[in-house]
Tab-separated table of C-alpha atoms and ligand atoms in Angstrom:
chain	number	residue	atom	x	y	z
A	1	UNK	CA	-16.155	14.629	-19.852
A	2	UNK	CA	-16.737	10.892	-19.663
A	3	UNK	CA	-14.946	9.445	-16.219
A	4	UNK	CA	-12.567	7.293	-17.719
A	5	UNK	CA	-11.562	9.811	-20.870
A	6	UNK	CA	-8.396	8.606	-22.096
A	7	UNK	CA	-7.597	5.946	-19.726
A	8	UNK	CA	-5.731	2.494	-20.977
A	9	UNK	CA	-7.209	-0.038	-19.843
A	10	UNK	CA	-6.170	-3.657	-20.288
A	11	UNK	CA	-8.425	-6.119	-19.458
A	12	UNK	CA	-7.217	-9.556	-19.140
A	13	UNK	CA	-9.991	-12.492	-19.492
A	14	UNK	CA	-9.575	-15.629	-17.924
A	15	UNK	CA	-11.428	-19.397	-18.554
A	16	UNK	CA	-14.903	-18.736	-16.489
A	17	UNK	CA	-18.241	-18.856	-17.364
A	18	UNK	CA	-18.751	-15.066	-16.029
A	19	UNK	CA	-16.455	-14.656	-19.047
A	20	UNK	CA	-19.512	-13.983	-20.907
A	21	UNK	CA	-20.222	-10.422	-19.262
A	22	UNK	CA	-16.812	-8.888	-20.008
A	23	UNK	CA	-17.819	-7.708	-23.593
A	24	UNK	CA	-20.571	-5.822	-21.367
A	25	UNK	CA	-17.917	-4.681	-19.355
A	26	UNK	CA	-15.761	-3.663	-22.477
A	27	UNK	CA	-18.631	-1.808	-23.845
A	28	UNK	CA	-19.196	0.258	-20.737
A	29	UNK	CA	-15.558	1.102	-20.269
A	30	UNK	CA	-15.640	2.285	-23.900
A	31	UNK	CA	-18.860	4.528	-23.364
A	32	UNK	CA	-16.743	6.590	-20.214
A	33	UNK	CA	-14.147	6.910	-22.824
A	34	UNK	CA	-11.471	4.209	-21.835
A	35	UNK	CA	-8.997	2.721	-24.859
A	36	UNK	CA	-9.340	-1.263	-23.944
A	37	UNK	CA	-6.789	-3.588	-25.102
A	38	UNK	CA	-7.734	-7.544	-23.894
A	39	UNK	CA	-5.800	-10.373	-23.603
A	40	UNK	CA	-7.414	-13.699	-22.988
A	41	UNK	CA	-6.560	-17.355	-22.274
A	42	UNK	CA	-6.701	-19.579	-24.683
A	43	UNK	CA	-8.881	-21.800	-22.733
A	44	UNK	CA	-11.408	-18.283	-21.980
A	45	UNK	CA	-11.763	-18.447	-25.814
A	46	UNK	CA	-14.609	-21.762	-25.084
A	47	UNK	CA	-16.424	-19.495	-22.757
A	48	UNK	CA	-15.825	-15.854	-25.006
A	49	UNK	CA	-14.834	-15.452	-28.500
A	50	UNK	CA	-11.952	-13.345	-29.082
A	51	UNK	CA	-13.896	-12.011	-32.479
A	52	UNK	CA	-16.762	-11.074	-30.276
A	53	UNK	CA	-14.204	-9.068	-27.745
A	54	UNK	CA	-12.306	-8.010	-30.837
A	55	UNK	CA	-15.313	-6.409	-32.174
A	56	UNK	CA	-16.889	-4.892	-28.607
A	57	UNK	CA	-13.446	-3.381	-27.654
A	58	UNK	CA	-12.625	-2.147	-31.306
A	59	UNK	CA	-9.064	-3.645	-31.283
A	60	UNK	CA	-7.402	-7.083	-31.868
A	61	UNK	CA	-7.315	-9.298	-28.830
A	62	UNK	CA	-4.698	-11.324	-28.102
A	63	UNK	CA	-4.228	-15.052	-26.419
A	64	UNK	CA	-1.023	-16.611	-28.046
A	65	UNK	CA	2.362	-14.993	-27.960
A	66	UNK	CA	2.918	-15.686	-31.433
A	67	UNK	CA	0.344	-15.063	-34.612
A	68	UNK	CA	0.083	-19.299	-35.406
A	69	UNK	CA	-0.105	-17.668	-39.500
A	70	UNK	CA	2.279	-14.980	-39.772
A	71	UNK	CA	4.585	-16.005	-36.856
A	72	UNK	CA	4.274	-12.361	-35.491
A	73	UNK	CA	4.931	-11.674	-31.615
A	74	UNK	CA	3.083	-9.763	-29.745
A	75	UNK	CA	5.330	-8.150	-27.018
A	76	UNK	CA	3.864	-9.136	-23.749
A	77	UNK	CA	6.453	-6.611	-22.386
A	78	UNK	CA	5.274	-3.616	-24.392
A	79	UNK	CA	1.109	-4.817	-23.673
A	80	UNK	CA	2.170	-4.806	-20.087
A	81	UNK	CA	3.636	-0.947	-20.517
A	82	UNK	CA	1.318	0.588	-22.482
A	83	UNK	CA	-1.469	0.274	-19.484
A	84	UNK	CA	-2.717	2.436	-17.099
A	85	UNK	CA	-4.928	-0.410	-14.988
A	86	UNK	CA	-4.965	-4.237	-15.614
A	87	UNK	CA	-8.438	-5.682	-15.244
A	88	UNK	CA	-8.132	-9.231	-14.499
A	89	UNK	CA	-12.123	-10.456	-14.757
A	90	UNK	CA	-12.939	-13.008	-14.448
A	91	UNK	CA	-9.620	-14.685	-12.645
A	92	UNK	CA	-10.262	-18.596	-11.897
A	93	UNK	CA	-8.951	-20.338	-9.246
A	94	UNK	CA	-6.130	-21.549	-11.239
A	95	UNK	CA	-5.128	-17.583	-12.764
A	96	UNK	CA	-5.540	-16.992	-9.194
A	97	UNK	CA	-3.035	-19.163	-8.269
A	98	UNK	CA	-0.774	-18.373	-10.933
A	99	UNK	CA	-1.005	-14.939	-10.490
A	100	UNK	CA	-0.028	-15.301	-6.713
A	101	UNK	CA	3.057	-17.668	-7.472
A	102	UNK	CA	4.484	-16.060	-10.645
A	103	UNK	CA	3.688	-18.909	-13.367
A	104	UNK	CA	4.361	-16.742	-17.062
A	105	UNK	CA	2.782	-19.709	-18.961
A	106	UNK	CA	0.466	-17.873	-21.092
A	107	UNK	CA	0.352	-14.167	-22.494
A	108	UNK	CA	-1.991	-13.020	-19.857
A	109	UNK	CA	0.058	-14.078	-17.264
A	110	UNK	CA	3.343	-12.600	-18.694
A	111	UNK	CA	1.609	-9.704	-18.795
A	112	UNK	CA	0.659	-9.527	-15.882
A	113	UNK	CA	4.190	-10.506	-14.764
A	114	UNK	CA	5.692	-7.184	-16.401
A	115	UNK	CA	3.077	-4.468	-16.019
A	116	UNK	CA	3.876	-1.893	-13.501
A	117	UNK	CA	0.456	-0.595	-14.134
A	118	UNK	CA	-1.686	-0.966	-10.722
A	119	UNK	CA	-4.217	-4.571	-11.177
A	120	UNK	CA	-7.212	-5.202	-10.542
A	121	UNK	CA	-8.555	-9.003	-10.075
A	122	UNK	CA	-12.183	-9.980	-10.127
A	123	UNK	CA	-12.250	-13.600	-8.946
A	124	UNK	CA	-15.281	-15.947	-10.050
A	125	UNK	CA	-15.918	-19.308	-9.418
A	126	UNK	CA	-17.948	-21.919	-7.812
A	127	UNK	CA	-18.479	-21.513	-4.309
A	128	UNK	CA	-16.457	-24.344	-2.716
A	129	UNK	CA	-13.599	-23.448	-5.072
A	130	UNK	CA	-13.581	-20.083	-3.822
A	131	UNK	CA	-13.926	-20.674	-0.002
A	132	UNK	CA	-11.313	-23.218	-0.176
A	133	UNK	CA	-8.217	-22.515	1.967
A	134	UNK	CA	-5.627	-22.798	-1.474
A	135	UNK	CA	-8.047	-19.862	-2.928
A	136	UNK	CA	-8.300	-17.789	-0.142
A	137	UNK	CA	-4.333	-18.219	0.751
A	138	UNK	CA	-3.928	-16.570	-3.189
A	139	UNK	CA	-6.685	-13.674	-2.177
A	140	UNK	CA	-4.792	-12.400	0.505
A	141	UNK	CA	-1.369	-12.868	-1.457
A	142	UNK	CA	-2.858	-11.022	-4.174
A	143	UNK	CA	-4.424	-8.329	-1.626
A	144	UNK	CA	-1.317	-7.945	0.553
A	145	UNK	CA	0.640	-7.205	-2.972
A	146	UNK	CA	1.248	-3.059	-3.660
A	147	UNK	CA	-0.692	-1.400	-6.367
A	148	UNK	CA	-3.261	-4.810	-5.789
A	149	UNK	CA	-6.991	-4.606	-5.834
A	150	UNK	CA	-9.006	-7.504	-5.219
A	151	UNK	CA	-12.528	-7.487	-5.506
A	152	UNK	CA	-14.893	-9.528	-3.789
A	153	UNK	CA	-16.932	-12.186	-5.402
A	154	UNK	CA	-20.648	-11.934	-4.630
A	155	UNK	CA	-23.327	-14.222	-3.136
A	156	UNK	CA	-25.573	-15.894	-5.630
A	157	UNK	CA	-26.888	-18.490	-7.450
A	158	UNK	CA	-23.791	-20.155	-8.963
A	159	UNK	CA	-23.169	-21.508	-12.919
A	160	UNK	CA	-23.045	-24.819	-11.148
A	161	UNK	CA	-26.384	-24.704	-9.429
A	162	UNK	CA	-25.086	-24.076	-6.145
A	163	UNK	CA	-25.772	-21.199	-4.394
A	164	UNK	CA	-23.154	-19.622	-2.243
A	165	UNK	CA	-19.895	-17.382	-2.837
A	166	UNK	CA	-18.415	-17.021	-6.139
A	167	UNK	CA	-20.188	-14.829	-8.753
A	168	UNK	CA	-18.648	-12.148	-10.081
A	169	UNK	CA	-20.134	-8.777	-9.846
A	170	UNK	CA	-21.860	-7.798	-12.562
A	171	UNK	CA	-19.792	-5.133	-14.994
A	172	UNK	CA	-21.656	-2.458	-13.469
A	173	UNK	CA	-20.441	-2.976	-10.393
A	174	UNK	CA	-16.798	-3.138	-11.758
A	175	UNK	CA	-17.157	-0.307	-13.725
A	176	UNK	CA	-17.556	1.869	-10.789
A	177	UNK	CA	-14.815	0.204	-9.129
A	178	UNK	CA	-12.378	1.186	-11.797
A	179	UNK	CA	-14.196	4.793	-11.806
A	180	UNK	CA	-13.658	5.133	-7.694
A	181	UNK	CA	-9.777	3.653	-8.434
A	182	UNK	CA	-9.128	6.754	-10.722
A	183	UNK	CA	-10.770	9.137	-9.321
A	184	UNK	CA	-8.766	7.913	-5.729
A	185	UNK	CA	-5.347	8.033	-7.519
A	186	UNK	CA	-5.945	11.901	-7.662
A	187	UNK	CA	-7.218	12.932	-4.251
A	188	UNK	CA	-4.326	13.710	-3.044
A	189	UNK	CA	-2.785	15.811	-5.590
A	190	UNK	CA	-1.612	19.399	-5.095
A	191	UNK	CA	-0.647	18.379	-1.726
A	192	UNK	CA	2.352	17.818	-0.194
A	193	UNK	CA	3.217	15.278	3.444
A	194	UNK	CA	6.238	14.610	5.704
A	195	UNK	CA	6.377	11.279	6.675
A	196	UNK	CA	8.771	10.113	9.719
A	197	UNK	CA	9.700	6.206	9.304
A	198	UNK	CA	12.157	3.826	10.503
A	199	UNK	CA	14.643	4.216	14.006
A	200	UNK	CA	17.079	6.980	15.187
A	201	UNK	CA	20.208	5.442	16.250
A	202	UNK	CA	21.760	7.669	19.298
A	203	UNK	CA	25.945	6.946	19.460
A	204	UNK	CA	27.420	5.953	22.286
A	205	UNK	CA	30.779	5.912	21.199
A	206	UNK	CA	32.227	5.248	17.292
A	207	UNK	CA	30.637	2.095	17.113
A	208	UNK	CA	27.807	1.510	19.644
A	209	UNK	CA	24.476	3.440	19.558
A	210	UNK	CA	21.541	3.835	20.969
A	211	UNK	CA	18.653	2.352	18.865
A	212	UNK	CA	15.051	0.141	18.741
A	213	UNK	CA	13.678	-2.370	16.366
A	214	UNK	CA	12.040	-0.160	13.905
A	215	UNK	CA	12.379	-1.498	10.250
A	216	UNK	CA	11.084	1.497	8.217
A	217	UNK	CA	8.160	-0.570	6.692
A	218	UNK	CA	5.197	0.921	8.695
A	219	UNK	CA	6.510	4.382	7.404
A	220	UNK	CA	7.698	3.554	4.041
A	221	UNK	CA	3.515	2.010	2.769
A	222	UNK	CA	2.167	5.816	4.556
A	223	UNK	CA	4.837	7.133	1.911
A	224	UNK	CA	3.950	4.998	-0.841
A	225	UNK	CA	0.369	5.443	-0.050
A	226	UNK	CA	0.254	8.718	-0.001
A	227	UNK	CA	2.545	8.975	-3.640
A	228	UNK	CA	-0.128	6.627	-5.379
A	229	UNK	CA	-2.763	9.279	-4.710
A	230	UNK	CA	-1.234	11.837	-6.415
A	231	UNK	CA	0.889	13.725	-3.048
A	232	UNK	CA	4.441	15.117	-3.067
A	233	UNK	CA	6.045	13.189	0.072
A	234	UNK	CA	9.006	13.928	2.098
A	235	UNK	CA	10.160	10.853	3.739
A	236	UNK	CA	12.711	11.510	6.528
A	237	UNK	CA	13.468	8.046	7.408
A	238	UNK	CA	16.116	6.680	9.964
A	239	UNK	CA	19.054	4.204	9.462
A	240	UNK	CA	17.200	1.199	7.615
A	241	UNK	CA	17.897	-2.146	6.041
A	242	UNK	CA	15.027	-2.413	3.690
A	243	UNK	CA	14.562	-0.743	0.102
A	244	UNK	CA	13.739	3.026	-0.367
A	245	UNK	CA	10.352	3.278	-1.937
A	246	UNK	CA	11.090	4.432	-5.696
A	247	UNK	CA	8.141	6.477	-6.969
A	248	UNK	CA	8.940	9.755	-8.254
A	249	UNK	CA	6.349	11.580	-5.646
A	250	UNK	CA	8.600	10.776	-2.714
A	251	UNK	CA	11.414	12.431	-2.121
A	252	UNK	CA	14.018	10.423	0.467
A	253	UNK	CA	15.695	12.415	3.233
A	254	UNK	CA	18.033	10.300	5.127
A	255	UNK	CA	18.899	10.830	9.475
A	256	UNK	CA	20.546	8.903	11.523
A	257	UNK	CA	19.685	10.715	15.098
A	258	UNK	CA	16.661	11.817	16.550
A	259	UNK	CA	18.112	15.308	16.685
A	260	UNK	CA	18.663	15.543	12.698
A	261	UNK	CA	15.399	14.008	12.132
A	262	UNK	CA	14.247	16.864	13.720
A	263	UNK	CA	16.354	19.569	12.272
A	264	UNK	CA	15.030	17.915	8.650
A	265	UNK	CA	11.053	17.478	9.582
A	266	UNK	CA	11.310	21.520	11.054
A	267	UNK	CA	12.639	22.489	7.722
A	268	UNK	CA	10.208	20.469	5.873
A	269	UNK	CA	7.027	20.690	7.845
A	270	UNK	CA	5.995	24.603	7.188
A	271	UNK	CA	5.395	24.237	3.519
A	272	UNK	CA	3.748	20.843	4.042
A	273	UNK	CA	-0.020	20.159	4.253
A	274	UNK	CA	0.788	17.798	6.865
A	275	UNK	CA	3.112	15.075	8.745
A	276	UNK	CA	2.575	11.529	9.601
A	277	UNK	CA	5.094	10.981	12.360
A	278	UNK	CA	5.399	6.607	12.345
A	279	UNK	CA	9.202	7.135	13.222
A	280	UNK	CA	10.412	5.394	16.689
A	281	UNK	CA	12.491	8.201	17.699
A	282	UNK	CA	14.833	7.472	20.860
A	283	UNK	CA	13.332	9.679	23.399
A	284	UNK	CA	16.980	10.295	25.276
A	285	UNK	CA	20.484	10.638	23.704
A	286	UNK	CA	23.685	10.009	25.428
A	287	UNK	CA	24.978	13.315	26.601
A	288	UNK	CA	28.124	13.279	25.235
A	289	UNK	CA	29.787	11.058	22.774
A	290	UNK	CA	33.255	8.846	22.828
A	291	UNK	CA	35.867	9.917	20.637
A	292	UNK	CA	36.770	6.364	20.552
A	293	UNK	CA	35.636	3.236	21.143
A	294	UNK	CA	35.304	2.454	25.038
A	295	UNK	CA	37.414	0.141	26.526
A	296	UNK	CA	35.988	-2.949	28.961
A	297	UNK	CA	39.201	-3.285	30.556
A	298	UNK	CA	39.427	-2.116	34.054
A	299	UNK	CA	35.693	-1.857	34.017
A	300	UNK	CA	32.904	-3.891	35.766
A	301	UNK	CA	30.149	-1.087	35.119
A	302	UNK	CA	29.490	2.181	33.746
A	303	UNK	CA	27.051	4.383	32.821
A	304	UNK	CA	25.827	6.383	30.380
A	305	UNK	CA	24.122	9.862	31.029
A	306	UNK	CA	20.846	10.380	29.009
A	307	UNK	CA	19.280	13.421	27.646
A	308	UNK	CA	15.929	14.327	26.546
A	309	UNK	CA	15.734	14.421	22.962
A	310	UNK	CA	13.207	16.963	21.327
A	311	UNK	CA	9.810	15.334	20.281
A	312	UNK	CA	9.517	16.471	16.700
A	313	UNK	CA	5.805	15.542	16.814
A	314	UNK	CA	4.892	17.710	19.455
A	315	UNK	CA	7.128	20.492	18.161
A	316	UNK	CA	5.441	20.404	14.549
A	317	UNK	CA	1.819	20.201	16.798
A	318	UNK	CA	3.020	23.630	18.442
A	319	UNK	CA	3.354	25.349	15.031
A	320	UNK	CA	1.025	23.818	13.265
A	321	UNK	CA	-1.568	26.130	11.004
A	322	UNK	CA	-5.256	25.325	10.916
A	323	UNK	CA	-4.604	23.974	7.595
A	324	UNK	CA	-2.134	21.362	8.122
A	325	UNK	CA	-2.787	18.043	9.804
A	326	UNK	CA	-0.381	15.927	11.879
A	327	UNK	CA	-1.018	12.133	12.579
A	328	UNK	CA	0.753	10.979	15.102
A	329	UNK	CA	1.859	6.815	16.021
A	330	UNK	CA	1.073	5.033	19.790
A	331	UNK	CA	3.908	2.255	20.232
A	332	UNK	CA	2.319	0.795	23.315
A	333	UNK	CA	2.615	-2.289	25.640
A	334	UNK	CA	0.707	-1.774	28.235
A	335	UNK	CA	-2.295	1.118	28.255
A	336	UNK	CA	-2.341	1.387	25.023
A	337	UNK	CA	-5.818	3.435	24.761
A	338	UNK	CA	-5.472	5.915	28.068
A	339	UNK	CA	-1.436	5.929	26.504
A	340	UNK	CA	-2.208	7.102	23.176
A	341	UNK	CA	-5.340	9.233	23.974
A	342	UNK	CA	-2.783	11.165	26.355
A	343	UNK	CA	-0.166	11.352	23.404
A	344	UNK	CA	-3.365	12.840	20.915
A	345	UNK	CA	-3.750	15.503	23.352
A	346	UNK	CA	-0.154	16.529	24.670
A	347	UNK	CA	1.306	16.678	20.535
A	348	UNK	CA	-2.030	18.795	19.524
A	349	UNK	CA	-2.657	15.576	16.978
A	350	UNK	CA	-5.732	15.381	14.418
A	351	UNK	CA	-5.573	11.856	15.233
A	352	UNK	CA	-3.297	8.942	16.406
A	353	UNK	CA	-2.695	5.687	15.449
A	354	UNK	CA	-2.278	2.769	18.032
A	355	UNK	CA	-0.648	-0.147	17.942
A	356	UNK	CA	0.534	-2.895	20.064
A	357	UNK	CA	3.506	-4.711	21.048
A	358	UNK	CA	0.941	-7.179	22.661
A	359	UNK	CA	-0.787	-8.247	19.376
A	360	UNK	CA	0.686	-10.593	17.266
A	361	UNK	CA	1.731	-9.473	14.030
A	362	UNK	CA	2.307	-6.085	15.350
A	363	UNK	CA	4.295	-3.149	15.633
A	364	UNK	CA	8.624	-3.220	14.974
A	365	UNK	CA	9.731	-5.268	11.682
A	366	UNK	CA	6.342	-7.277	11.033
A	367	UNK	CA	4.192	-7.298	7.690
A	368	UNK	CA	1.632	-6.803	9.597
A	369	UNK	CA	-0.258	-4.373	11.914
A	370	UNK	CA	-3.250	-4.123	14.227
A	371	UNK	CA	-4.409	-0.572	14.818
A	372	UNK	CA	-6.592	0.995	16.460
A	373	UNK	CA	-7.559	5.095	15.474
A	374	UNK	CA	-7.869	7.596	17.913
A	375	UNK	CA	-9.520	10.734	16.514
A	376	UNK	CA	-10.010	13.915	18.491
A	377	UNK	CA	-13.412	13.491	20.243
A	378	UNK	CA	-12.005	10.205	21.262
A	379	UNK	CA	-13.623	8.294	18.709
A	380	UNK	CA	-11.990	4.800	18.159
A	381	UNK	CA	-11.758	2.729	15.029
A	382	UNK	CA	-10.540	-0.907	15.751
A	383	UNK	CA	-9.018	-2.813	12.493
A	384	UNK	CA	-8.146	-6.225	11.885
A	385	UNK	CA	-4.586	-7.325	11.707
A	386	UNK	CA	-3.838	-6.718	7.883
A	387	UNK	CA	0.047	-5.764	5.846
A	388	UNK	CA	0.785	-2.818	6.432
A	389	UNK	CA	0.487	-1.889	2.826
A	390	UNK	CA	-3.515	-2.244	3.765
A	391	UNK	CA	-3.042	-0.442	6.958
A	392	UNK	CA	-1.186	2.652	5.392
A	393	UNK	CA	-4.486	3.010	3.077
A	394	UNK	CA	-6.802	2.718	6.335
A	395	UNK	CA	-4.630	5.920	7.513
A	396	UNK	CA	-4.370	7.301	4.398
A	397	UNK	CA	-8.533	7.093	4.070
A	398	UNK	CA	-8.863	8.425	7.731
A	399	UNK	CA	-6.710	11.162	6.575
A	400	UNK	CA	-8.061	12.100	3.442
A	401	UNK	CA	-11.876	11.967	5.242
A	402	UNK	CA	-10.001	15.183	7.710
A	403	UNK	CA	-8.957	17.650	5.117
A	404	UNK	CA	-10.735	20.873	4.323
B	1	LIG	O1	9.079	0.490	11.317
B	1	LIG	P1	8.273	-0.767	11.572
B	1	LIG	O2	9.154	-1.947	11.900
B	1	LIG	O3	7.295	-1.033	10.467
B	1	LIG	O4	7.423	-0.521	12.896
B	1	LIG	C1	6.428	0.447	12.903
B	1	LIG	C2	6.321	1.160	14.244
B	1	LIG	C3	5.932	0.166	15.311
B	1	LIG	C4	7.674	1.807	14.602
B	1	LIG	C5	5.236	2.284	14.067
B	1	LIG	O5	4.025	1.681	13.737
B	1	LIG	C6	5.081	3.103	15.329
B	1	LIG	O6	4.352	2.774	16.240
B	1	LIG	N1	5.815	4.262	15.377
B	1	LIG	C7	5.887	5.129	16.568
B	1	LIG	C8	6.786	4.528	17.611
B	1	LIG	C9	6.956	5.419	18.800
B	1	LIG	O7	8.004	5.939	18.995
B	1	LIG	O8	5.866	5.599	19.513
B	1	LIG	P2	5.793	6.573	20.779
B	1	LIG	O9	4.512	6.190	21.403
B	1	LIG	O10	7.028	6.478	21.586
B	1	LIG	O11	5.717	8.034	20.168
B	1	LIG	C10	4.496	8.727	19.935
B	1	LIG	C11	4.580	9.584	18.679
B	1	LIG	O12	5.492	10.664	18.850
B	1	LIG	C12	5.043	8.849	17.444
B	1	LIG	O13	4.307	9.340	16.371
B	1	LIG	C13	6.514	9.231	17.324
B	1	LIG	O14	6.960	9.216	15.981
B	1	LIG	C14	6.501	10.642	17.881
B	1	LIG	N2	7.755	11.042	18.542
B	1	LIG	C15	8.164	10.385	19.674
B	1	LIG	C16	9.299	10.811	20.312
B	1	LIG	C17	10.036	11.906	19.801
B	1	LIG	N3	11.131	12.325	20.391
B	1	LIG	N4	9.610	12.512	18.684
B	1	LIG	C18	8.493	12.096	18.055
B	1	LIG	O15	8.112	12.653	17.012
């Protein structure tokens, strides 16, 4: 069966001179069985002819949102729906930068403003419009954005004469780039993950608790990560402010302590295929709880007696089978490398993920992470600070390279 049989693909065409390989393209997506629809800019049309796209992809192509003759509209909405990948190739500087800030000013934008189908964006241009800061600012807007692939333009001899970074690469090249995409989306289905995210709050009293700074956005991209490649997810999260990831894969279970996130992840975990535990849970609760709120009246001090509170990671690491896999999180400040090696060992962890209070852009509430992986022969893997949307599919790729 051809690799792309049945897929929608719509493949939006922008005003570039590499404009003239994407009937190539079109051709080859047809050959692996994909249904193309394209939408181009008006101003592509110098560089492409929609009759020559028209006639490669089989299909009328649209640029305008109304038919100039017949005054027909063509539904940017129901284009944008009826998708399963958007191919943006090639994307200029300025679709670039209209893409990143959300100008609708021509159908292929619009489209691209209502699709909820995944995108992919093929930037070409000259080499001094690419490397400029503006351009690279919309890259890693576009990058850091969920269900966003951006490719990178190659090294070559440029339309201008220059030679430098810029070219697209060629439809070959993209071609197995949408291949790997679809064939990714399904790696992970069949299988099912608990995922630990956000704080545990610990009461005090009926109004004061016990908590950290953990927003729930470190645990939430595993989640979604692991729902875009086809897994069932079980996302036990803690008291959070941000949005619950909505993807029908991933199934919300919501705690408040440390002690019912553990009562829900030992319930869970047996019939899983794994955990990722990226949950700060409070390692102590209170003892006992107030009935009502305490008083600071006749007090200068007071204290509050702490118990241990169980660590669900280790726990699940006790029980684990030889077919399930638990990834465990380093929160560190100091140590972080002798720290989290110690954690892989004591919670029986396939591998552990560090990261550090002392790099910027890390750790509670950020975008951003820095991590390092810890695997069980002690082999590290250093990455660069990147959103944590990237980071969850480093973790999710480490992962996926570990199961049987
Ligand atoms: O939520 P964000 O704002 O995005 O921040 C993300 C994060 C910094 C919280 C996340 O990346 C992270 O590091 N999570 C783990 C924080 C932590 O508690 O680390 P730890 O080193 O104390 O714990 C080690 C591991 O044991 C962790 O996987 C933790 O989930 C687990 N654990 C710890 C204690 C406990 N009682 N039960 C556990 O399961």
């Amino acid at each position: 069966m051809p690799s792309l049989d049945g897929k929608k693909i719509l493949v939006g065409v922008s005003g570039g001179i590499a404009a003239y390989k994407i009937p190539i393209l079109i051709r080859l997506l047809i050959k692996e069985g994909a249904e193309v629809q394209v939408v181009q800019t008006p101003y592509s049309q110098n560089f492409v002819t929609p009759l020559t796209l028209s006639t490669v992809s089989q299909k009328p192509v649209y640029s305008e949102f109304f038919e100039q003759n017949t005054g027909d509209w063509h539904s940017h909405i129901e284009l944008a729906r009826n998708c399963d990948l958007m191919v943006i190739a090639p994307a200029t500087a300025n679709t670039l930068s209209k893409l990143a800030y959300g100008q609708a000013d021509n159908l292929l934008l619009a489209v691209y403003m209502a699709t909820p189908a995944p995108v992919m964006i093929v930037p070409a241009m000259d080499v001094d419009m690419y490397n400029h800061p503006a351009t690279q600012n919309n890259i890693k807007i576009l990058s850091d954005r969920q269900n966003h692939i951006v490719l990178e333009a190659e090294e070559g001899e440029l339309a201008s004469g220059l030679t430098g970074k810029g070219r697209m690469p060629e439809p070959e090249t993209i071609l197995q780039e949408i291949i790997s995409f679809f064939q990714k989306k399904n790696t992970l289905k069949g299988k099912t993950f608990v995922v630990t995210a956000g704080p545990t709050y610990e009461k005090i009293d009926p109004v004061r608790f016990i908590g950290n700074f953990s927003s729930g956005k470190m645990g939430f991209a595993i989640a979604e990560e692991l729902a875009s490649r086809g897994a069932k997810v079980h996302l036990v999260s803690g008291p959070v402010s941000i949005p619950y990831p909505n993807h029908p894969a991933i199934t919300v279970h919501k705690v408040v302590s440390a002690l019912e996130m553990h009562d829900a992840v030992k319930k869970l975990f047996p019939e899983s295929d794994g955990a990722i535990f990226a949950a700060a849970v409070a390692d102590f609760r209170p003892v006992s709880t107030a009935n009502n709120k305490i008083k600071r009246e006749n007090k200068t001090s007071f204290e509050i007696k702490l118990e241990k509170n169980p660590d669900i990671a280790a726990e699940m690491g006790k029980i684990k089978k030889d077919n399930q896999i638990t990834v465990g999180f380093a929160l560190e400040t100091d140590e972080g490398l002798q720290n989290a090696s110690k954690k892989l060992v004591s919670k029986n962890l396939d591998f552990i993920v560090l990261n550090s209070l002392k790099d910027k852009g890390s750790g509670f509430g950020t975008d951003t992470n820095k991590i390092t992986i810890i695997d069980k022969g002690n082999k590290k893997t250093v990455f660069e600070l990147k959103h944590k949307r990237k980071v969850a599919e480093d973790i999710v790729n480490h992962l996926v390279s570990l199961l049987k």
